[in-house]
PDB file of N, CA and C in Angstrom:
ATOM      1  N   MET A   1       9.717 -43.984  40.796  1.00 43.00           N
ATOM      2  CA  MET A   1       9.187 -43.421  38.974  1.00 43.00           C
ATOM      3  C   MET A   1       8.053 -42.788  39.630  1.00 43.00           C
ATOM      4  N   ASN A   2       8.805 -41.448  39.661  1.00 42.00           N
ATOM      5  CA  ASN A   2       7.610 -40.368  39.431  1.00 42.00           C
ATOM      6  C   ASN A   2       7.322 -40.526  37.868  1.00 42.00           C
ATOM      7  N   CYS A   3       5.691 -40.019  38.690  1.00 37.00           N
ATOM      8  CA  CYS A   3       4.522 -39.733  37.274  1.00 37.00           C
ATOM      9  C   CYS A   3       4.454 -38.533  36.821  1.00 37.00           C
ATOM     10  N   HIS A   4       4.366 -38.020  35.590  1.00 34.00           N
ATOM     11  CA  HIS A   4       3.821 -36.001  35.782  1.00 34.00           C
ATOM     12  C   HIS A   4       2.863 -36.699  35.462  1.00 34.00           C
ATOM     13  N   VAL A   5       1.686 -35.738  36.411  1.00 34.00           N
ATOM     14  CA  VAL A   5      -0.285 -35.425  36.409  1.00 34.00           C
ATOM     15  C   VAL A   5      -0.756 -34.409  36.216  1.00 34.00           C
ATOM     16  N   ALA A   6      -1.446 -33.744  34.795  1.00 36.00           N
ATOM     17  CA  ALA A   6      -1.553 -32.866  34.952  1.00 36.00           C
ATOM     18  C   ALA A   6      -2.241 -31.633  35.492  1.00 36.00           C
ATOM     19  N   PRO A   7      -2.159 -30.561  35.750  1.00 40.00           N
ATOM     20  CA  PRO A   7      -2.674 -30.014  36.833  1.00 40.00           C
ATOM     21  C   PRO A   7      -4.140 -30.557  36.824  1.00 40.00           C
ATOM     22  N   GLN A   8      -5.650 -30.112  37.323  1.00 44.00           N
ATOM     23  CA  GLN A   8      -6.822 -30.290  36.844  1.00 44.00           C
ATOM     24  C   GLN A   8      -7.650 -29.360  36.278  1.00 44.00           C
ATOM     25  N   ALA A   9      -6.888 -27.617  36.725  1.00 46.00           N
ATOM     26  CA  ALA A   9      -6.663 -27.036  36.130  1.00 46.00           C
ATOM     27  C   ALA A   9      -6.496 -26.934  33.997  1.00 46.00           C
ATOM     28  N   SER A  10      -5.687 -27.028  33.749  1.00 50.00           N
ATOM     29  CA  SER A  10      -4.985 -27.870  32.587  1.00 50.00           C
ATOM     30  C   SER A  10      -6.785 -28.598  31.650  1.00 50.00           C
ATOM     31  N   ALA A  11      -7.387 -29.898  32.624  1.00 55.00           N
ATOM     32  CA  ALA A  11      -7.686 -30.194  31.901  1.00 55.00           C
ATOM     33  C   ALA A  11      -9.081 -29.848  31.985  1.00 55.00           C
ATOM     34  N   TYR A  12      -9.431 -28.920  32.653  1.00 58.00           N
ATOM     35  CA  TYR A  12     -10.618 -27.803  32.832  1.00 58.00           C
ATOM     36  C   TYR A  12     -10.769 -26.578  31.919  1.00 58.00           C
ATOM     37  N   ALA A  13      -9.205 -25.920  31.175  1.00 53.00           N
ATOM     38  CA  ALA A  13      -9.505 -24.696  30.006  1.00 53.00           C
ATOM     39  C   ALA A  13     -10.012 -25.656  28.946  1.00 53.00           C
ATOM     40  N   LEU A  14      -8.487 -27.122  29.229  1.00 54.00           N
ATOM     41  CA  LEU A  14      -8.906 -27.465  27.676  1.00 54.00           C
ATOM     42  C   LEU A  14     -10.404 -27.668  27.599  1.00 54.00           C
ATOM     43  N   ARG A  15     -11.996 -28.059  27.910  1.00 64.00           N
ATOM     44  CA  ARG A  15     -12.479 -28.396  28.260  1.00 64.00           C
ATOM     45  C   ARG A  15     -13.713 -27.382  27.744  1.00 64.00           C
ATOM     46  N   ARG A  16     -13.382 -25.960  28.024  1.00 65.00           N
ATOM     47  CA  ARG A  16     -14.163 -25.040  28.023  1.00 65.00           C
ATOM     48  C   ARG A  16     -13.978 -24.666  26.981  1.00 65.00           C
ATOM     49  N   TRP A  17     -11.619 -25.311  26.755  1.00 61.00           N
ATOM     50  CA  TRP A  17     -12.161 -24.669  25.051  1.00 61.00           C
ATOM     51  C   TRP A  17     -12.719 -25.076  24.557  1.00 61.00           C
ATOM     52  N   ALA A  18     -12.721 -26.352  24.857  1.00 62.00           N
ATOM     53  CA  ALA A  18     -13.251 -27.314  23.454  1.00 62.00           C
ATOM     54  C   ALA A  18     -14.300 -27.059  23.900  1.00 62.00           C
ATOM     55  N   ILE A  19     -15.353 -26.988  24.315  1.00 70.00           N
ATOM     56  CA  ILE A  19     -16.540 -26.449  24.001  1.00 70.00           C
ATOM     57  C   ILE A  19     -16.932 -24.685  24.157  1.00 70.00           C
ATOM     58  N   GLY A  20     -16.076 -23.604  23.833  1.00 68.00           N
ATOM     59  CA  GLY A  20     -16.038 -22.865  23.307  1.00 68.00           C
ATOM     60  C   GLY A  20     -16.370 -23.641  21.353  1.00 68.00           C
ATOM     61  N   THR A  21     -14.802 -23.429  21.127  1.00 63.00           N
ATOM     62  CA  THR A  21     -14.824 -23.621  19.992  1.00 63.00           C
ATOM     63  C   THR A  21     -16.208 -24.586  19.654  1.00 63.00           C
ATOM     64  N   ALA A  22     -16.937 -25.319  20.052  1.00 64.00           N
ATOM     65  CA  ALA A  22     -17.430 -25.904  19.331  1.00 64.00           C
ATOM     66  C   ALA A  22     -18.556 -25.120  19.382  1.00 64.00           C
ATOM     67  N   ALA A  23     -18.998 -24.697  20.315  1.00 64.00           N
ATOM     68  CA  ALA A  23     -20.112 -22.717  20.068  1.00 64.00           C
ATOM     69  C   ALA A  23     -19.690 -22.578  19.029  1.00 64.00           C
ATOM     70  N   ALA A  24     -19.042 -21.941  19.041  1.00 65.00           N
ATOM     71  CA  ALA A  24     -18.515 -21.402  17.978  1.00 65.00           C
ATOM     72  C   ALA A  24     -18.718 -22.023  16.752  1.00 65.00           C
ATOM     73  N   ILE A  25     -18.432 -23.136  16.469  1.00 67.00           N
ATOM     74  CA  ILE A  25     -18.189 -24.338  15.136  1.00 67.00           C
ATOM     75  C   ILE A  25     -19.488 -23.829  14.615  1.00 67.00           C
ATOM     76  N   VAL A  26     -20.945 -23.981  15.512  1.00 58.00           N
ATOM     77  CA  VAL A  26     -21.902 -24.238  15.713  1.00 58.00           C
ATOM     78  C   VAL A  26     -22.778 -22.961  15.362  1.00 58.00           C
ATOM     79  N   GLY A  27     -22.276 -22.040  15.786  1.00 61.00           N
ATOM     80  CA  GLY A  27     -23.433 -20.449  15.580  1.00 61.00           C
ATOM     81  C   GLY A  27     -22.872 -20.605  14.319  1.00 61.00           C
ATOM     82  N   THR A  28     -21.272 -20.526  14.425  1.00 57.00           N
ATOM     83  CA  THR A  28     -21.266 -20.143  11.914  1.00 57.00           C
ATOM     84  C   THR A  28     -21.587 -21.224  10.894  1.00 57.00           C
ATOM     85  N   LEU A  29     -22.474 -22.051  11.637  1.00 54.00           N
ATOM     86  CA  LEU A  29     -22.823 -23.160  11.205  1.00 54.00           C
ATOM     87  C   LEU A  29     -24.272 -22.229  10.517  1.00 54.00           C
ATOM     88  N   ALA A  30     -24.556 -22.206  11.211  1.00 53.00           N
ATOM     89  CA  ALA A  30     -25.926 -21.678  11.943  1.00 53.00           C
ATOM     90  C   ALA A  30     -26.101 -20.606  11.203  1.00 53.00           C
ATOM     91  N   MET A  31     -25.409 -19.469  11.045  1.00 55.00           N
ATOM     92  CA  MET A  31     -25.261 -18.543  10.585  1.00 55.00           C
ATOM     93  C   MET A  31     -25.589 -18.711   9.192  1.00 55.00           C
ATOM     94  N   THR A  32     -23.962 -19.334   8.339  1.00 54.00           N
ATOM     95  CA  THR A  32     -24.143 -19.835   7.654  1.00 54.00           C
ATOM     96  C   THR A  32     -25.084 -19.955   6.475  1.00 54.00           C
ATOM     97  N   SER A  33     -25.617 -21.298   6.987  1.00 54.00           N
ATOM     98  CA  SER A  33     -27.407 -22.080   6.433  1.00 54.00           C
ATOM     99  C   SER A  33     -28.038 -20.949   6.797  1.00 54.00           C
ATOM    100  N   TYR A  34     -28.933 -19.910   7.080  1.00 57.00           N
ATOM    101  CA  TYR A  34     -29.760 -19.060   7.336  1.00 57.00           C
ATOM    102  C   TYR A  34     -29.394 -18.391   6.099  1.00 57.00           C
ATOM    103  N   ALA A  35     -27.889 -17.665   6.302  1.00 56.00           N
ATOM    104  CA  ALA A  35     -27.793 -16.326   5.405  1.00 56.00           C
ATOM    105  C   ALA A  35     -27.726 -17.268   3.620  1.00 56.00           C
ATOM    106  N   SER A  36     -26.997 -18.736   3.758  1.00 66.00           N
ATOM    107  CA  SER A  36     -27.256 -18.855   2.913  1.00 66.00           C
ATOM    108  C   SER A  36     -28.473 -18.703   1.782  1.00 66.00           C
ATOM    109  N   ALA A  37     -30.005 -19.694   2.751  1.00 74.00           N
ATOM    110  CA  ALA A  37     -31.076 -20.276   1.927  1.00 74.00           C
ATOM    111  C   ALA A  37     -32.086 -18.161   2.047  1.00 74.00           C
ATOM    112  N   GLN A  38     -31.106 -17.238   1.904  1.00 87.00           N
ATOM    113  CA  GLN A  38     -31.683 -15.468   1.967  1.00 87.00           C
ATOM    114  C   GLN A  38     -30.751 -15.342   0.414  1.00 87.00           C
ATOM    115  N   SER A  39     -31.954 -14.997  -0.300  1.00 93.00           N
ATOM    116  CA  SER A  39     -31.230 -14.515  -1.766  1.00 93.00           C
ATOM    117  C   SER A  39     -30.985 -13.628  -1.954  1.00 93.00           C
ATOM    118  N   CYS A  40     -30.212 -12.955  -2.593  1.00 94.00           N
ATOM    119  CA  CYS A  40     -29.397 -11.358  -3.236  1.00 94.00           C
ATOM    120  C   CYS A  40     -29.649 -10.957  -2.570  1.00 94.00           C
ATOM    121  N   GLN A  41     -31.217 -10.361  -3.184  1.00 94.00           N
ATOM    122  CA  GLN A  41     -32.149  -9.194  -3.090  1.00 94.00           C
ATOM    123  C   GLN A  41     -32.133  -8.775  -1.599  1.00 94.00           C
ATOM    124  N   GLN A  42     -31.945 -10.371  -0.352  1.00 95.00           N
ATOM    125  CA  GLN A  42     -32.620  -9.963   0.638  1.00 95.00           C
ATOM    126  C   GLN A  42     -31.177 -10.017   2.333  1.00 95.00           C
ATOM    127  N   LEU A  43     -30.412 -10.892   1.108  1.00 95.00           N
ATOM    128  CA  LEU A  43     -28.671  -9.982   1.414  1.00 95.00           C
ATOM    129  C   LEU A  43     -28.787  -8.275   0.855  1.00 95.00           C
ATOM    130  N   TRP A  44     -29.037  -8.226   0.139  1.00 94.00           N
ATOM    131  CA  TRP A  44     -29.184  -6.630   0.023  1.00 94.00           C
ATOM    132  C   TRP A  44     -29.412  -5.699   0.820  1.00 94.00           C
ATOM    133  N   VAL A  45     -30.319  -5.828   0.641  1.00 94.00           N
ATOM    134  CA  VAL A  45     -31.453  -5.543   1.774  1.00 94.00           C
ATOM    135  C   VAL A  45     -31.165  -5.863   3.700  1.00 94.00           C
ATOM    136  N   GLU A  46     -30.460  -6.575   3.800  1.00 94.00           N
ATOM    137  CA  GLU A  46     -30.098  -6.572   5.201  1.00 94.00           C
ATOM    138  C   GLU A  46     -28.495  -5.904   5.657  1.00 94.00           C
ATOM    139  N   ARG A  47     -27.786  -6.544   4.425  1.00 92.00           N
ATOM    140  CA  ARG A  47     -26.669  -5.565   4.505  1.00 92.00           C
ATOM    141  C   ARG A  47     -26.508  -3.794   4.918  1.00 92.00           C
ATOM    142  N   ASN A  48     -27.522  -3.572   3.958  1.00 91.00           N
ATOM    143  CA  ASN A  48     -27.359  -2.000   3.680  1.00 91.00           C
ATOM    144  C   ASN A  48     -28.505  -1.755   4.703  1.00 91.00           C
ATOM    145  N   SER A  49     -29.187  -2.368   5.220  1.00 92.00           N
ATOM    146  CA  SER A  49     -30.177  -1.902   6.581  1.00 92.00           C
ATOM    147  C   SER A  49     -28.934  -0.970   7.622  1.00 92.00           C
ATOM    148  N   PHE A  50     -27.427  -1.947   7.543  1.00 88.00           N
ATOM    149  CA  PHE A  50     -26.782  -1.452   8.996  1.00 88.00           C
ATOM    150  C   PHE A  50     -26.522  -0.269   8.058  1.00 88.00           C
ATOM    151  N   TYR A  51     -26.301   0.395   7.162  1.00 83.00           N
ATOM    152  CA  TYR A  51     -25.741   0.789   6.559  1.00 83.00           C
ATOM    153  C   TYR A  51     -27.343   2.369   7.376  1.00 83.00           C
ATOM    154  N   LYS A  52     -28.155   2.119   6.842  1.00 85.00           N
ATOM    155  CA  LYS A  52     -29.246   2.167   7.187  1.00 85.00           C
ATOM    156  C   LYS A  52     -28.967   3.617   8.295  1.00 85.00           C
ATOM    157  N   ASP A  53     -29.370   2.662   8.880  1.00 82.00           N
ATOM    158  CA  ASP A  53     -29.420   2.452  10.579  1.00 82.00           C
ATOM    159  C   ASP A  53     -28.832   3.225  10.604  1.00 82.00           C
ATOM    160  N   ALA A  54     -27.235   3.677   9.998  1.00 79.00           N
ATOM    161  CA  ALA A  54     -26.122   4.444   9.996  1.00 79.00           C
ATOM    162  C   ALA A  54     -25.883   5.716  10.142  1.00 79.00           C
ATOM    163  N   GLY A  55     -27.114   5.642   9.631  1.00 77.00           N
ATOM    164  CA  GLY A  55     -27.692   6.992   8.512  1.00 77.00           C
ATOM    165  C   GLY A  55     -26.516   6.925   7.300  1.00 77.00           C
ATOM    166  N   TYR A  56     -25.438   5.806   6.962  1.00 80.00           N
ATOM    167  CA  TYR A  56     -24.384   5.645   5.675  1.00 80.00           C
ATOM    168  C   TYR A  56     -25.163   6.546   5.002  1.00 80.00           C
ATOM    169  N   CYS A  57     -24.921   7.856   4.463  1.00 83.00           N
ATOM    170  CA  CYS A  57     -24.365   8.384   2.719  1.00 83.00           C
ATOM    171  C   CYS A  57     -24.661   7.713   1.708  1.00 83.00           C
ATOM    172  N   PHE A  58     -26.098   7.204   1.191  1.00 86.00           N
ATOM    173  CA  PHE A  58     -25.570   6.070  -0.952  1.00 86.00           C
ATOM    174  C   PHE A  58     -25.407   6.694  -1.379  1.00 86.00           C
ATOM    175  N   LYS A  59     -24.606   6.002  -2.570  1.00 85.00           N
ATOM    176  CA  LYS A  59     -24.300   7.032  -3.441  1.00 85.00           C
ATOM    177  C   LYS A  59     -24.607   5.935  -4.431  1.00 85.00           C
ATOM    178  N   THR A  60     -26.047   5.235  -4.464  1.00 89.00           N
ATOM    179  CA  THR A  60     -26.142   4.511  -5.814  1.00 89.00           C
ATOM    180  C   THR A  60     -27.312   5.163  -5.923  1.00 89.00           C
ATOM    181  N   ASP A  61     -27.493   4.820  -6.658  1.00 89.00           N
ATOM    182  CA  ASP A  61     -29.305   4.797  -7.297  1.00 89.00           C
ATOM    183  C   ASP A  61     -29.857   4.423  -6.922  1.00 89.00           C
ATOM    184  N   ARG A  62     -29.494   2.990  -7.028  1.00 91.00           N
ATOM    185  CA  ARG A  62     -31.150   1.798  -5.579  1.00 91.00           C
ATOM    186  C   ARG A  62     -31.083   1.736  -4.796  1.00 91.00           C
ATOM    187  N   ALA A  63     -29.848   2.446  -3.572  1.00 89.00           N
ATOM    188  CA  ALA A  63     -29.979   2.392  -2.162  1.00 89.00           C
ATOM    189  C   ALA A  63     -30.747   3.597  -2.207  1.00 89.00           C
ATOM    190  N   ILE A  64     -30.247   4.575  -3.387  1.00 86.00           N
ATOM    191  CA  ILE A  64     -30.832   6.079  -2.501  1.00 86.00           C
ATOM    192  C   ILE A  64     -32.784   5.888  -2.953  1.00 86.00           C
ATOM    193  N   ALA A  65     -33.309   5.225  -3.952  1.00 86.00           N
ATOM    194  CA  ALA A  65     -34.027   4.880  -3.877  1.00 86.00           C
ATOM    195  C   ALA A  65     -35.155   4.229  -3.118  1.00 86.00           C
ATOM    196  N   TYR A  66     -34.008   3.162  -2.543  1.00 89.00           N
ATOM    197  CA  TYR A  66     -34.620   2.314  -1.355  1.00 89.00           C
ATOM    198  C   TYR A  66     -34.718   3.111  -0.054  1.00 89.00           C
ATOM    199  N   PHE A  67     -33.981   3.273  -0.197  1.00 84.00           N
ATOM    200  CA  PHE A  67     -34.019   4.098   1.335  1.00 84.00           C
ATOM    201  C   PHE A  67     -33.304   5.029   1.705  1.00 84.00           C
ATOM    202  N   GLY A  68     -32.744   6.403   1.288  1.00 79.00           N
ATOM    203  CA  GLY A  68     -32.670   7.333   0.932  1.00 79.00           C
ATOM    204  C   GLY A  68     -31.652   7.424   1.226  1.00 79.00           C
ATOM    205  N   ASN A  69     -31.335   9.399   2.366  1.00 76.00           N
ATOM    206  CA  ASN A  69     -29.352   8.901   2.492  1.00 76.00           C
ATOM    207  C   ASN A  69     -30.002  10.017   3.898  1.00 76.00           C
ATOM    208  N   GLN A  70     -29.179  10.187   4.468  1.00 65.00           N
ATOM    209  CA  GLN A  70     -28.360  10.737   6.004  1.00 65.00           C
ATOM    210  C   GLN A  70     -27.015  10.302   6.379  1.00 65.00           C
ATOM    211  N   ALA A  71     -26.082  10.327   7.852  1.00 61.00           N
ATOM    212  CA  ALA A  71     -25.428  10.147   7.464  1.00 61.00           C
ATOM    213  C   ALA A  71     -24.626  10.054   8.767  1.00 61.00           C
ATOM    214  N   VAL A  72     -24.087   8.590   9.192  1.00 61.00           N
ATOM    215  CA  VAL A  72     -23.420   8.919  10.704  1.00 61.00           C
ATOM    216  C   VAL A  72     -23.242   7.410  11.274  1.00 61.00           C
ATOM    217  N   PRO A  73     -21.804   6.994  11.753  1.00 67.00           N
ATOM    218  CA  PRO A  73     -20.679   6.129  11.725  1.00 67.00           C
ATOM    219  C   PRO A  73     -21.797   5.137  12.264  1.00 67.00           C
ATOM    220  N   LEU A  74     -20.908   3.599  11.326  1.00 73.00           N
ATOM    221  CA  LEU A  74     -21.131   2.346  11.999  1.00 73.00           C
ATOM    222  C   LEU A  74     -20.954   1.760  12.768  1.00 73.00           C
ATOM    223  N   SER A  75     -21.191   0.739  13.582  1.00 81.00           N
ATOM    224  CA  SER A  75     -21.472   0.171  15.446  1.00 81.00           C
ATOM    225  C   SER A  75     -19.963  -0.966  13.980  1.00 81.00           C
ATOM    226  N   ARG A  76     -18.670  -1.360  15.696  1.00 88.00           N
ATOM    227  CA  ARG A  76     -17.812  -2.398  14.696  1.00 88.00           C
ATOM    228  C   ARG A  76     -19.382  -3.808  14.216  1.00 88.00           C
ATOM    229  N   ASP A  77     -19.661  -3.917  15.589  1.00 90.00           N
ATOM    230  CA  ASP A  77     -20.679  -5.540  15.408  1.00 90.00           C
ATOM    231  C   ASP A  77     -21.293  -4.948  14.136  1.00 90.00           C
ATOM    232  N   ALA A  78     -21.590  -4.001  13.548  1.00 85.00           N
ATOM    233  CA  ALA A  78     -22.322  -3.363  11.473  1.00 85.00           C
ATOM    234  C   ALA A  78     -21.946  -4.042  11.181  1.00 85.00           C
ATOM    235  N   ARG A  79     -20.818  -3.556  10.846  1.00 87.00           N
ATOM    236  CA  ARG A  79     -19.154  -3.241   9.679  1.00 87.00           C
ATOM    237  C   ARG A  79     -18.699  -4.896   9.786  1.00 87.00           C
ATOM    238  N   TYR A  80     -18.622  -5.256  10.507  1.00 91.00           N
ATOM    239  CA  TYR A  80     -18.996  -7.284  10.890  1.00 91.00           C
ATOM    240  C   TYR A  80     -19.771  -8.142  10.048  1.00 91.00           C
ATOM    241  N   ARG A  81     -21.200  -7.857  10.794  1.00 89.00           N
ATOM    242  CA  ARG A  81     -21.685  -8.252  10.159  1.00 89.00           C
ATOM    243  C   ARG A  81     -21.739  -7.861   7.909  1.00 89.00           C
ATOM    244  N   ILE A  82     -22.233  -6.461   7.653  1.00 87.00           N
ATOM    245  CA  ILE A  82     -21.902  -5.942   6.434  1.00 87.00           C
ATOM    246  C   ILE A  82     -20.391  -6.503   5.576  1.00 87.00           C
ATOM    247  N   ASP A  83     -19.429  -7.612   6.285  1.00 92.00           N
ATOM    248  CA  ASP A  83     -18.347  -7.823   5.797  1.00 92.00           C
ATOM    249  C   ASP A  83     -18.924  -8.981   5.265  1.00 92.00           C
ATOM    250  N   GLU A  84     -18.958  -9.842   6.159  1.00 92.00           N
ATOM    251  CA  GLU A  84     -19.980 -11.300   6.454  1.00 92.00           C
ATOM    252  C   GLU A  84     -20.954 -11.603   4.999  1.00 92.00           C
ATOM    253  N   ILE A  85     -21.843 -10.895   5.220  1.00 89.00           N
ATOM    254  CA  ILE A  85     -22.775 -10.763   4.140  1.00 89.00           C
ATOM    255  C   ILE A  85     -22.066 -10.266   1.982  1.00 89.00           C
ATOM    256  N   VAL A  86     -20.914  -9.317   2.535  1.00 91.00           N
ATOM    257  CA  VAL A  86     -20.302  -9.516   1.251  1.00 91.00           C
ATOM    258  C   VAL A  86     -20.255  -9.930   1.049  1.00 91.00           C
ATOM    259  N   ARG A  87     -19.358 -11.176   1.619  1.00 94.00           N
ATOM    260  CA  ARG A  87     -18.712 -12.239   0.857  1.00 94.00           C
ATOM    261  C   ARG A  87     -19.650 -13.331   0.855  1.00 94.00           C
ATOM    262  N   LEU A  88     -20.357 -13.456   1.307  1.00 93.00           N
ATOM    263  CA  LEU A  88     -22.069 -14.477   1.148  1.00 93.00           C
ATOM    264  C   LEU A  88     -23.035 -13.721  -0.256  1.00 93.00           C
ATOM    265  N   GLU A  89     -22.034 -12.761  -0.565  1.00 91.00           N
ATOM    266  CA  GLU A  89     -22.703 -12.584  -1.765  1.00 91.00           C
ATOM    267  C   GLU A  89     -22.212 -12.824  -3.298  1.00 91.00           C
ATOM    268  N   ARG A  90     -20.623 -12.638  -2.573  1.00 93.00           N
ATOM    269  CA  ARG A  90     -20.132 -12.532  -3.399  1.00 93.00           C
ATOM    270  C   ARG A  90     -19.349 -14.774  -3.784  1.00 93.00           C
ATOM    271  N   ARG A  91     -20.155 -14.351  -2.737  1.00 93.00           N
ATOM    272  CA  ARG A  91     -19.809 -16.851  -2.899  1.00 93.00           C
ATOM    273  C   ARG A  91     -21.337 -17.079  -4.121  1.00 93.00           C
ATOM    274  N   MET A  92     -22.449 -16.527  -4.172  1.00 92.00           N
ATOM    275  CA  MET A  92     -23.509 -16.553  -4.159  1.00 92.00           C
ATOM    276  C   MET A  92     -23.659 -15.749  -5.570  1.00 92.00           C
ATOM    277  N   GLY A  93     -22.574 -14.800  -6.596  1.00 92.00           N
ATOM    278  CA  GLY A  93     -23.160 -14.456  -7.611  1.00 92.00           C
ATOM    279  C   GLY A  93     -23.648 -13.195  -7.708  1.00 92.00           C
ATOM    280  N   CYS A  94     -24.087 -12.916  -6.481  1.00 90.00           N
ATOM    281  CA  CYS A  94     -25.109 -11.507  -6.412  1.00 90.00           C
ATOM    282  C   CYS A  94     -24.070 -10.311  -7.417  1.00 90.00           C
ATOM    283  N   ASN A  95     -25.268  -9.398  -7.465  1.00 76.00           N
ATOM    284  CA  ASN A  95     -24.917  -8.523  -8.116  1.00 76.00           C
ATOM    285  C   ASN A  95     -25.245  -6.910  -7.782  1.00 76.00           C
ATOM    286  N   ASP A  96     -24.723  -6.445  -7.251  1.00 63.00           N
ATOM    287  CA  ASP A  96     -25.017  -5.181  -6.458  1.00 63.00           C
ATOM    288  C   ASP A  96     -26.068  -3.853  -7.798  1.00 63.00           C
TER     289      ASP A  96
END
């Protein structure tokens, strides 16, 4: 009788996947925890700071008063974090 034994590489790959997944979950929970501890004002400032750092041209009076105006493109990382902040602001019921 022949038994099928999974190759070591499969076990190793599964272990790497499990560790990577666990790290991603812990990182997400930590970021959500930190972001949830921020006030609406802090989230608004953080989100718009990405735009300011990229030289974004603001349109609202509040943002123009706080940051001023200039224009250049945003990085992919900045856009990702901005999207995450917007979701948190919506969940918390923050107003612009």
